[in-house]
C-alpha atoms as a printed R data frame, in Angstrom:
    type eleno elety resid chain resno       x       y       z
1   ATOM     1    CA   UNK     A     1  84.964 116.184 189.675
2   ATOM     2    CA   UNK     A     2  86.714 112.988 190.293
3   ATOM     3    CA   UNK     A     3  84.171 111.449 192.545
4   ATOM     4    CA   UNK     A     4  85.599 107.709 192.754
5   ATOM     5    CA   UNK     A     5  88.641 109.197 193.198
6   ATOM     6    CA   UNK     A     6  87.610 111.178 196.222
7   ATOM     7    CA   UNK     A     7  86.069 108.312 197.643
8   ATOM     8    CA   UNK     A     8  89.742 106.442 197.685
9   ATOM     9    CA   UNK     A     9  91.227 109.501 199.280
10  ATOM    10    CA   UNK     A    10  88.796 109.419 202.163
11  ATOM    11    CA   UNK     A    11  89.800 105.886 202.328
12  ATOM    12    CA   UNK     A    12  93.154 107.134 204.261
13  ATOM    13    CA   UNK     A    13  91.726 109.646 206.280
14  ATOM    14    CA   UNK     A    14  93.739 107.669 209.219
15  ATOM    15    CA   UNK     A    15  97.225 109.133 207.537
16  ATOM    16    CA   UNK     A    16  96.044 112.486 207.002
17  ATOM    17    CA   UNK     A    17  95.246 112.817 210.481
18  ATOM    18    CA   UNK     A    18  92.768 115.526 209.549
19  ATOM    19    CA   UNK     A    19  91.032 116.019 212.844
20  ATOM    20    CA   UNK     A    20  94.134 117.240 214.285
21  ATOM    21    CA   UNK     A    21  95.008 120.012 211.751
22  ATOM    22    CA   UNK     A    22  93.188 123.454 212.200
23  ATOM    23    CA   UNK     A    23  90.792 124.249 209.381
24  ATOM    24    CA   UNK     A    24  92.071 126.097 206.103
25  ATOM    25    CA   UNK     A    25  91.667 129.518 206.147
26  ATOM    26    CA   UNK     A    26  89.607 130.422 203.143
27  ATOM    27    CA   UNK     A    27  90.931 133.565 201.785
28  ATOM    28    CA   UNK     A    28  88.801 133.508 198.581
29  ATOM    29    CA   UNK     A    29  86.283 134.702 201.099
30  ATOM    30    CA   UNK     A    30  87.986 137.758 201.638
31  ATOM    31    CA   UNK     A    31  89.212 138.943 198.308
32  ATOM    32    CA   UNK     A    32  87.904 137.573 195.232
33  ATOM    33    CA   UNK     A    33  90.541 139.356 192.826
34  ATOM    34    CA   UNK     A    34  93.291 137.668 194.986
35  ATOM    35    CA   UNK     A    35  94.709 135.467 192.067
36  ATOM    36    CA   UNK     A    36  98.459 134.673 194.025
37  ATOM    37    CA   UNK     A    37  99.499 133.899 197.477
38  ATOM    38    CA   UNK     A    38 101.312 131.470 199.947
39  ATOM    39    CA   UNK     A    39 100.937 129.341 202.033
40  ATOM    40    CA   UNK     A    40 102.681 126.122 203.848
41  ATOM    41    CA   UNK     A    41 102.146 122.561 203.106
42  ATOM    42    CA   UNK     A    42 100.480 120.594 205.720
43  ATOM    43    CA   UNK     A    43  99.930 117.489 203.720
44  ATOM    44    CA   UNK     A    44 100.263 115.318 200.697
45  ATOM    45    CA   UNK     A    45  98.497 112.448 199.967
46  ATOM    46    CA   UNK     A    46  98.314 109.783 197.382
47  ATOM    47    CA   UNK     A    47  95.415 107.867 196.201
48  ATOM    48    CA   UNK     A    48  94.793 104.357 195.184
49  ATOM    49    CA   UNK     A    49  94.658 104.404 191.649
50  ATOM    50    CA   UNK     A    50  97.261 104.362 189.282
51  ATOM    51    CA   UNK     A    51  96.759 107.936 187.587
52  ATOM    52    CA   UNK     A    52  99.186 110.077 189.771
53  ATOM    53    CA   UNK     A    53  96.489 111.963 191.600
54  ATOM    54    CA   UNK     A    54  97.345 113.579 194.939
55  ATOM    55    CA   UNK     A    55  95.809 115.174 197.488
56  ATOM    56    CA   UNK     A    56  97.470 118.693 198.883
57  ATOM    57    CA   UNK     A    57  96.258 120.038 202.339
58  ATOM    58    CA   UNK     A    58  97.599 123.891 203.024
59  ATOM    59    CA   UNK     A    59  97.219 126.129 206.198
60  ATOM    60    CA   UNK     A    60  95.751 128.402 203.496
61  ATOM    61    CA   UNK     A    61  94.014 129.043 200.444
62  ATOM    62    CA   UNK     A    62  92.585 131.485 197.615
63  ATOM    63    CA   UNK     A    63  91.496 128.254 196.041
64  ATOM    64    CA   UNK     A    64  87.420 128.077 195.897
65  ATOM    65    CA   UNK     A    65  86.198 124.492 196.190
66  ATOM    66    CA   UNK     A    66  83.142 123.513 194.294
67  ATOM    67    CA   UNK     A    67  79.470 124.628 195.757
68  ATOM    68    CA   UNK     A    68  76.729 126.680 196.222
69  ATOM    69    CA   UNK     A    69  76.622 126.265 192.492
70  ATOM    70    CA   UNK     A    70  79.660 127.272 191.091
71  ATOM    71    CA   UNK     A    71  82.585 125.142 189.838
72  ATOM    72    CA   UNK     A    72  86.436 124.695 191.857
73  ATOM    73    CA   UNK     A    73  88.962 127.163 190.544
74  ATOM    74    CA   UNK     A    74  91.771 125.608 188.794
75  ATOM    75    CA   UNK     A    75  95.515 127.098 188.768
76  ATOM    76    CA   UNK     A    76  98.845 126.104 190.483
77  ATOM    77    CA   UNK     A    77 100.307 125.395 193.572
78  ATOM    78    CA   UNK     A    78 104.240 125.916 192.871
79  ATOM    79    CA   UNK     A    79 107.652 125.759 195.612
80  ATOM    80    CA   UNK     A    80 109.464 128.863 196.120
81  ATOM    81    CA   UNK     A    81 112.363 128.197 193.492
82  ATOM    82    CA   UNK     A    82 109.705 126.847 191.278
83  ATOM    83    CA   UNK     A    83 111.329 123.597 190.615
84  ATOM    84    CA   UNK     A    84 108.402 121.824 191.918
85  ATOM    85    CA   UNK     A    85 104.643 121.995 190.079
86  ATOM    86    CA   UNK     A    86 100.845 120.855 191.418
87  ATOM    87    CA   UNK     A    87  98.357 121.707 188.880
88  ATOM    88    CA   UNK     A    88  95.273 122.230 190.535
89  ATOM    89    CA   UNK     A    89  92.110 120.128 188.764
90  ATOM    90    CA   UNK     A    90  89.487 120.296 191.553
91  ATOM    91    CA   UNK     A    91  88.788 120.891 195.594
92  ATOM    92    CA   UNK     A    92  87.325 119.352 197.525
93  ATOM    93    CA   UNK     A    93  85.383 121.255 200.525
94  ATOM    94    CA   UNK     A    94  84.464 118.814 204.474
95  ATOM    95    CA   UNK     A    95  82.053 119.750 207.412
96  ATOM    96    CA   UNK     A    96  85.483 120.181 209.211
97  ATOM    97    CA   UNK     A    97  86.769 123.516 207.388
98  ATOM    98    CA   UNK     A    98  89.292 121.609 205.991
99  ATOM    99    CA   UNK     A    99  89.611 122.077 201.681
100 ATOM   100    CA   UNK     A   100  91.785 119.666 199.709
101 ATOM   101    CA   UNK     A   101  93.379 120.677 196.320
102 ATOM   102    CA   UNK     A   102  93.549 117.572 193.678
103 ATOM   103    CA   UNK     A   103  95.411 117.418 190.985
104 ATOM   104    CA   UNK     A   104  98.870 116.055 189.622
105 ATOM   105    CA   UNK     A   105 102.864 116.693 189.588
106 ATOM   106    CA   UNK     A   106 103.289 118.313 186.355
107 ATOM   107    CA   UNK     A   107 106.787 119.524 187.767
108 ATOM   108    CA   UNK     A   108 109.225 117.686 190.209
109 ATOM   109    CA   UNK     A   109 107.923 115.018 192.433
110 ATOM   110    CA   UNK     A   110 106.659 116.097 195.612
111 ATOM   111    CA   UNK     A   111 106.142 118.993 198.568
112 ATOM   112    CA   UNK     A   112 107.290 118.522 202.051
113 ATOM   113    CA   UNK     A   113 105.346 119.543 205.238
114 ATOM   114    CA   UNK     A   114 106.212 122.915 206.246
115 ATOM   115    CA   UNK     A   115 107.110 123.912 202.988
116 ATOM   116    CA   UNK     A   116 106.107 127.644 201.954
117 ATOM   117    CA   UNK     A   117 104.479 127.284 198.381
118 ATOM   118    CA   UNK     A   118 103.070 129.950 195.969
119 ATOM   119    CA   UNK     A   119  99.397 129.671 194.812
120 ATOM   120    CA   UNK     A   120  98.165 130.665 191.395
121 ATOM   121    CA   UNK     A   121  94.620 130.804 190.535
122 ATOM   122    CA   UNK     A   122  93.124 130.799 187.116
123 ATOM   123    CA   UNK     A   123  92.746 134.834 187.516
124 ATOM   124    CA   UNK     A   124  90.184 134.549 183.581
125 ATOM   125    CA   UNK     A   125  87.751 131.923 185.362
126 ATOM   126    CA   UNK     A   126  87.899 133.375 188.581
127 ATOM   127    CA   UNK     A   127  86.669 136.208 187.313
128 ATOM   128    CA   UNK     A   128  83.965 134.803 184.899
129 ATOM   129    CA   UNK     A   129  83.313 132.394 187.660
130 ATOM   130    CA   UNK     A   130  82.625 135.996 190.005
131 ATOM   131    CA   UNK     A   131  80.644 137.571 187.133
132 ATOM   132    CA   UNK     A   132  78.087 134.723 186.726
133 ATOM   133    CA   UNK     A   133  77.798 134.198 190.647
134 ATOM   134    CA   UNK     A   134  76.953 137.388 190.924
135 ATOM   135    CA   UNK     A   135  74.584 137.890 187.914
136 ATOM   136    CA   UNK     A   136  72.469 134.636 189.480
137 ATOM   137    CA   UNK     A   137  72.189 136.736 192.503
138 ATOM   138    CA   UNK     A   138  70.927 139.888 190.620
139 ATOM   139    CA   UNK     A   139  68.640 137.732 188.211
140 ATOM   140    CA   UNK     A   140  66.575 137.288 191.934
141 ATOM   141    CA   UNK     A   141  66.666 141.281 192.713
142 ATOM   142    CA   UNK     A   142  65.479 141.475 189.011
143 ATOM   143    CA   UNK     A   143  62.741 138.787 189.892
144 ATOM   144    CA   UNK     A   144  61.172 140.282 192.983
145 ATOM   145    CA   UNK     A   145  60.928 144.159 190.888
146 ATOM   146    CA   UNK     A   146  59.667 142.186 187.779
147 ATOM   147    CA   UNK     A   147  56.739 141.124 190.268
148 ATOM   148    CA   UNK     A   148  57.634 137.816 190.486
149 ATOM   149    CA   UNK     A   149  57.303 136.830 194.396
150 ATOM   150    CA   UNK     A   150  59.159 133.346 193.686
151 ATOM   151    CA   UNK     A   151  61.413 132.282 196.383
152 ATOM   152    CA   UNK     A   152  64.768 131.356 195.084
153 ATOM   153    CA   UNK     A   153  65.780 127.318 195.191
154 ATOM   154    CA   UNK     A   154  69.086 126.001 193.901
155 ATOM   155    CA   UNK     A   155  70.882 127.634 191.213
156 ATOM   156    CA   UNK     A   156  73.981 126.762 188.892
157 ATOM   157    CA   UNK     A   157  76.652 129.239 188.236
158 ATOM   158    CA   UNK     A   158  78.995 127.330 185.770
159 ATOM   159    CA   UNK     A   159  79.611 128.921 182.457
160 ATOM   160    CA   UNK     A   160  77.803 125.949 180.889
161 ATOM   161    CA   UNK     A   161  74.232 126.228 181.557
162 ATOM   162    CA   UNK     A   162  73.962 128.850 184.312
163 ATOM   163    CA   UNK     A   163  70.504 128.714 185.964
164 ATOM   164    CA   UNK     A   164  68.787 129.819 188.452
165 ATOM   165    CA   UNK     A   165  65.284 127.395 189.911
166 ATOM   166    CA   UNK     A   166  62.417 129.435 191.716
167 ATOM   167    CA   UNK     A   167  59.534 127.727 194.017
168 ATOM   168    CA   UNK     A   168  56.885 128.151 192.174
169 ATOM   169    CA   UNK     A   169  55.614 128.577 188.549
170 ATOM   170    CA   UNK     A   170  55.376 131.466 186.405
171 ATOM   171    CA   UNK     A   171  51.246 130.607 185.048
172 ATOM   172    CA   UNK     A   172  49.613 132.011 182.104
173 ATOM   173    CA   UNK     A   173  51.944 134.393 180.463
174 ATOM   174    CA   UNK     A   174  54.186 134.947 177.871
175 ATOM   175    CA   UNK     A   175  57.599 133.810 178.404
176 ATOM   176    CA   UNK     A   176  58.649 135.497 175.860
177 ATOM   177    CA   UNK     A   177  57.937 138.756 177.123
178 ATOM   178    CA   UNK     A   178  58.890 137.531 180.347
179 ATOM   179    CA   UNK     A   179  61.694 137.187 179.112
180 ATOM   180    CA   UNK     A   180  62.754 140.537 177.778
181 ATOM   181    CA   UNK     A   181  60.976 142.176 180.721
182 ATOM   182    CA   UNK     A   182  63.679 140.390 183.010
183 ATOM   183    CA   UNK     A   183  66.347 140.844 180.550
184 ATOM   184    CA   UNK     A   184  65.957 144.403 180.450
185 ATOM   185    CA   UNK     A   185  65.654 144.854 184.616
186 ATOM   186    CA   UNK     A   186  68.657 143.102 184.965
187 ATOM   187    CA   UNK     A   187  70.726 144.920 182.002
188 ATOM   188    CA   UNK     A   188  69.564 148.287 183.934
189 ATOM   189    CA   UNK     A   189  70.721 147.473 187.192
190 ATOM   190    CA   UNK     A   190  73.827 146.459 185.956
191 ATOM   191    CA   UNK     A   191  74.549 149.752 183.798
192 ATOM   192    CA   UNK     A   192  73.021 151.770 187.331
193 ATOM   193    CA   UNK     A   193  75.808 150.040 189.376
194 ATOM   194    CA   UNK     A   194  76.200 149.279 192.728
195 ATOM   195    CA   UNK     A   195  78.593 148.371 195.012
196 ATOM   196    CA   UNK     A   196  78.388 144.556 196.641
197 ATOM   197    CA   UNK     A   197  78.686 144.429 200.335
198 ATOM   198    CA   UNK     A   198  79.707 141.096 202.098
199 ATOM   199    CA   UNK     A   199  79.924 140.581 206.107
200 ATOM   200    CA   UNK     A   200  80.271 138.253 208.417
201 ATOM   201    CA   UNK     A   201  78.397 138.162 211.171
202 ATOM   202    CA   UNK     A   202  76.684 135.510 213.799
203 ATOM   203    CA   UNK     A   203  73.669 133.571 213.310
204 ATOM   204    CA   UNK     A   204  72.135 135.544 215.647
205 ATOM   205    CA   UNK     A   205  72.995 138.121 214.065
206 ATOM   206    CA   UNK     A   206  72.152 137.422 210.650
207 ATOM   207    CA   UNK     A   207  67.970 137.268 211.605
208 ATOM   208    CA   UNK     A   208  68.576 141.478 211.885
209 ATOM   209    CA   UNK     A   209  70.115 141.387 208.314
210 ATOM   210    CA   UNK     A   210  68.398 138.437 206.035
211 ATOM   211    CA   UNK     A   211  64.401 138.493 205.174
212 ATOM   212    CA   UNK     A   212  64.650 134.840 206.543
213 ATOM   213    CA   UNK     A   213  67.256 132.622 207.750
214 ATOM   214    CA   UNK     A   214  67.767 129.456 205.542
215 ATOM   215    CA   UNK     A   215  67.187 126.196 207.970
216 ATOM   216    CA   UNK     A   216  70.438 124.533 206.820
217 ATOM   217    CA   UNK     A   217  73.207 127.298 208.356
218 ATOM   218    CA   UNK     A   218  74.299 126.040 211.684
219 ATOM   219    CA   UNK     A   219  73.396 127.924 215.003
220 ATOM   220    CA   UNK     A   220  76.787 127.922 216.107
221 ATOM   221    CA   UNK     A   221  79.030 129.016 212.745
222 ATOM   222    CA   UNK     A   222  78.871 132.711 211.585
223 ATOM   223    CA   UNK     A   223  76.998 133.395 208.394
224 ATOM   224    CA   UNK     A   224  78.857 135.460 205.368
225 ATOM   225    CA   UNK     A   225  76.087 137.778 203.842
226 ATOM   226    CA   UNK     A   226  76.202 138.896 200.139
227 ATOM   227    CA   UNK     A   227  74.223 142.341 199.646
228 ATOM   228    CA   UNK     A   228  74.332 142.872 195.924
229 ATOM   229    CA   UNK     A   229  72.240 145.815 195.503
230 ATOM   230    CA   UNK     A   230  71.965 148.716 198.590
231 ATOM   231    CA   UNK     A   231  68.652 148.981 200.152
232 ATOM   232    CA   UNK     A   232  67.089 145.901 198.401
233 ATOM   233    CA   UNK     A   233  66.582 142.846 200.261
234 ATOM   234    CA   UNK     A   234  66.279 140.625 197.801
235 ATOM   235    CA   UNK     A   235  69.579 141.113 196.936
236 ATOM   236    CA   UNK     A   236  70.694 139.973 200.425
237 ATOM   237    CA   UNK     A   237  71.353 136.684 201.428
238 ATOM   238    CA   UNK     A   238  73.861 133.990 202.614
239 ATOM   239    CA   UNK     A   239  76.631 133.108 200.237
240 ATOM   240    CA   UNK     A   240  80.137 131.687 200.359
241 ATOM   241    CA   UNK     A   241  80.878 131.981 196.410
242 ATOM   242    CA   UNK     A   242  83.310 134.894 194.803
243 ATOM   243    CA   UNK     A   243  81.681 138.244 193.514
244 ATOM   244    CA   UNK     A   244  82.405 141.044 191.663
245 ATOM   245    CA   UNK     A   245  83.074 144.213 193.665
246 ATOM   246    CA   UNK     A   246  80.319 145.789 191.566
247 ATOM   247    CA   UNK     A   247  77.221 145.071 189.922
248 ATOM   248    CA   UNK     A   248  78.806 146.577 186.435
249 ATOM   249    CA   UNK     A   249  81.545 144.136 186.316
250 ATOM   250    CA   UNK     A   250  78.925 141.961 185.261
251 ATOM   251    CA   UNK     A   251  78.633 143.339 182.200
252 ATOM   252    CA   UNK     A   252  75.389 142.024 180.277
253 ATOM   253    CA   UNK     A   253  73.276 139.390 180.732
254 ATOM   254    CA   UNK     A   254  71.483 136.981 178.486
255 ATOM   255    CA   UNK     A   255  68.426 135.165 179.189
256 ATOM   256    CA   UNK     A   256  67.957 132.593 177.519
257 ATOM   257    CA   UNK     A   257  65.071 129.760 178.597
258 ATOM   258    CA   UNK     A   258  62.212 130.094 181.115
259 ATOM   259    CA   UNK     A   259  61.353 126.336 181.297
260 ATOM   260    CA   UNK     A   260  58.986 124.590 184.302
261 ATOM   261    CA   UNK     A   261  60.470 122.063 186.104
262 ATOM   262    CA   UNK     A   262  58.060 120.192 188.072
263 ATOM   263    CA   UNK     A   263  56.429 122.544 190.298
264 ATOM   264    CA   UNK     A   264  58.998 125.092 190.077
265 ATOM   265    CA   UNK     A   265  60.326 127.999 187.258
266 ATOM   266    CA   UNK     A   266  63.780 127.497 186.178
267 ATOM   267    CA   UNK     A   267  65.820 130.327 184.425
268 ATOM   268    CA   UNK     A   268  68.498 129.888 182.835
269 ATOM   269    CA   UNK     A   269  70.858 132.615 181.706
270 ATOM   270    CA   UNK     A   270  74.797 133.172 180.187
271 ATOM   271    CA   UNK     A   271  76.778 136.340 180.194
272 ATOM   272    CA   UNK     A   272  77.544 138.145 176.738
């Protein structure tokens, strides 16, 4: 993430004129094996520094920004006749709906407003990015049957040092075993399938569906639920990340380290 350079580009917020665009539409939400689309320029915007970085706002986007723990995609943004090239290094996500792609001209010089372009994700790391989402989601389903009642925190999804922190410790047993007990729960759930279920509903709404509604979703913005196993609860919550369509895409998980960290139980896992 270029994070000084973001902090330039919100220096000319007053040229973008953000406030008075409508939000991107987020179609990663909707399909996560969408890897091309299009969509029309609304914006391009330079920075201060003197590496060529630029800005790209689109009415549109199968782009995922960076958060809830997993990383931006990466790909291309390309005009119709392809004579014109934005590579895609990083999003960037506001409170207003609005997601900015970053990256450089690797092709050409420029886009116009208006201008239909064609969007090209990295369709391997979407798809790995998908897998380990998902498996950090089933590593909690896993939890709760292993007997573990530990309430998850904040997890990472990125293919370096995936992890998933629990409130709470894990006291006086083997973490070994723990850790082949897990391993094995998770492994069978994936090889029993199941098909992941997401919806959007209201907050309202979402008290019928989630065990408990996290503090930080705001009352007035529906809530996209993630059901990753049927019938199981604790594979149920709110998520906006990409995930497989079913639990056997991920294919086998690892885990690797149970470690304490403070007063909590972090778990850390890869994908073989």
């Amino acid at each position: 993430q270029r994070r000084g350079t973001w902090g330039k580009i919100r220096d000319q917020g007053s040229k973008m004129s953000v406030q008075d665009r409508p939000a991107t539409v987020a179609d990663y939400l909707v399909n996560t094996y969408q890897f091309e689309s299009r969509a029309v320029v609304l914006d391009v915007s330079s920075t201060n520094t003197d590496d060529g970085v630029k800005t790209i706002l689109l009415d549109r986007t199968i782009f995922h920004p960076q958060g809830g723990g997993q990383p931006s995609d990466t790909g291309f943004i390309r005009s119709s006749d392809g004579s014109t090239v934005f590579a895609v290094e990083s999003l960037k996500a506001e409170k207003s709906g609005h997601i900015f792609h970053i990256g450089k001209f690797i092709e050409g010089e420029t886009f116009i407003a208006e201008q239909e372009v064609c969007l090209q994700i990295d369709r391997q790391l979407r798809e790995t990015y998908a897998r380990l989402h998902s498996a950090g989601h089933l590593l909690d389903v896993a939890m709760t049957r292993c007997g573990f009642s530990l309430k998850p925190g904040k997890g990472c999804h990125f293919p370096e040092g995936a992890y998933v922190e629990y409130i709470g410790s894990i006291q006086d047993l083997d973490k070994d075993a723990v850790i082949q007990r897990l391993q094995a729960e998770c492994n069978a759930l994936i090889q029993a399938g199941s098909s992941v279920a997401v919806q959007t509903v209201s907050h309202a709404e979402a008290g019928s569906i989630l065990p408990e509604v996290p503090d930080y979703l705001p009352a007035d913005r529906p809530v996209r639920i993630v059901s990753l196993i049927s019938d199981d609860p604790a594979g149920v919550c709110p998520c906006g990340g990409t995930h497989v369509q079913d639990v056997k895409q991920i294919d086998r998980i690892r885990i690797t380290k149970i470690q304490k960290k403070g007063k909590n139980t972090r778990i850390s896992y890869s994908l073989d």
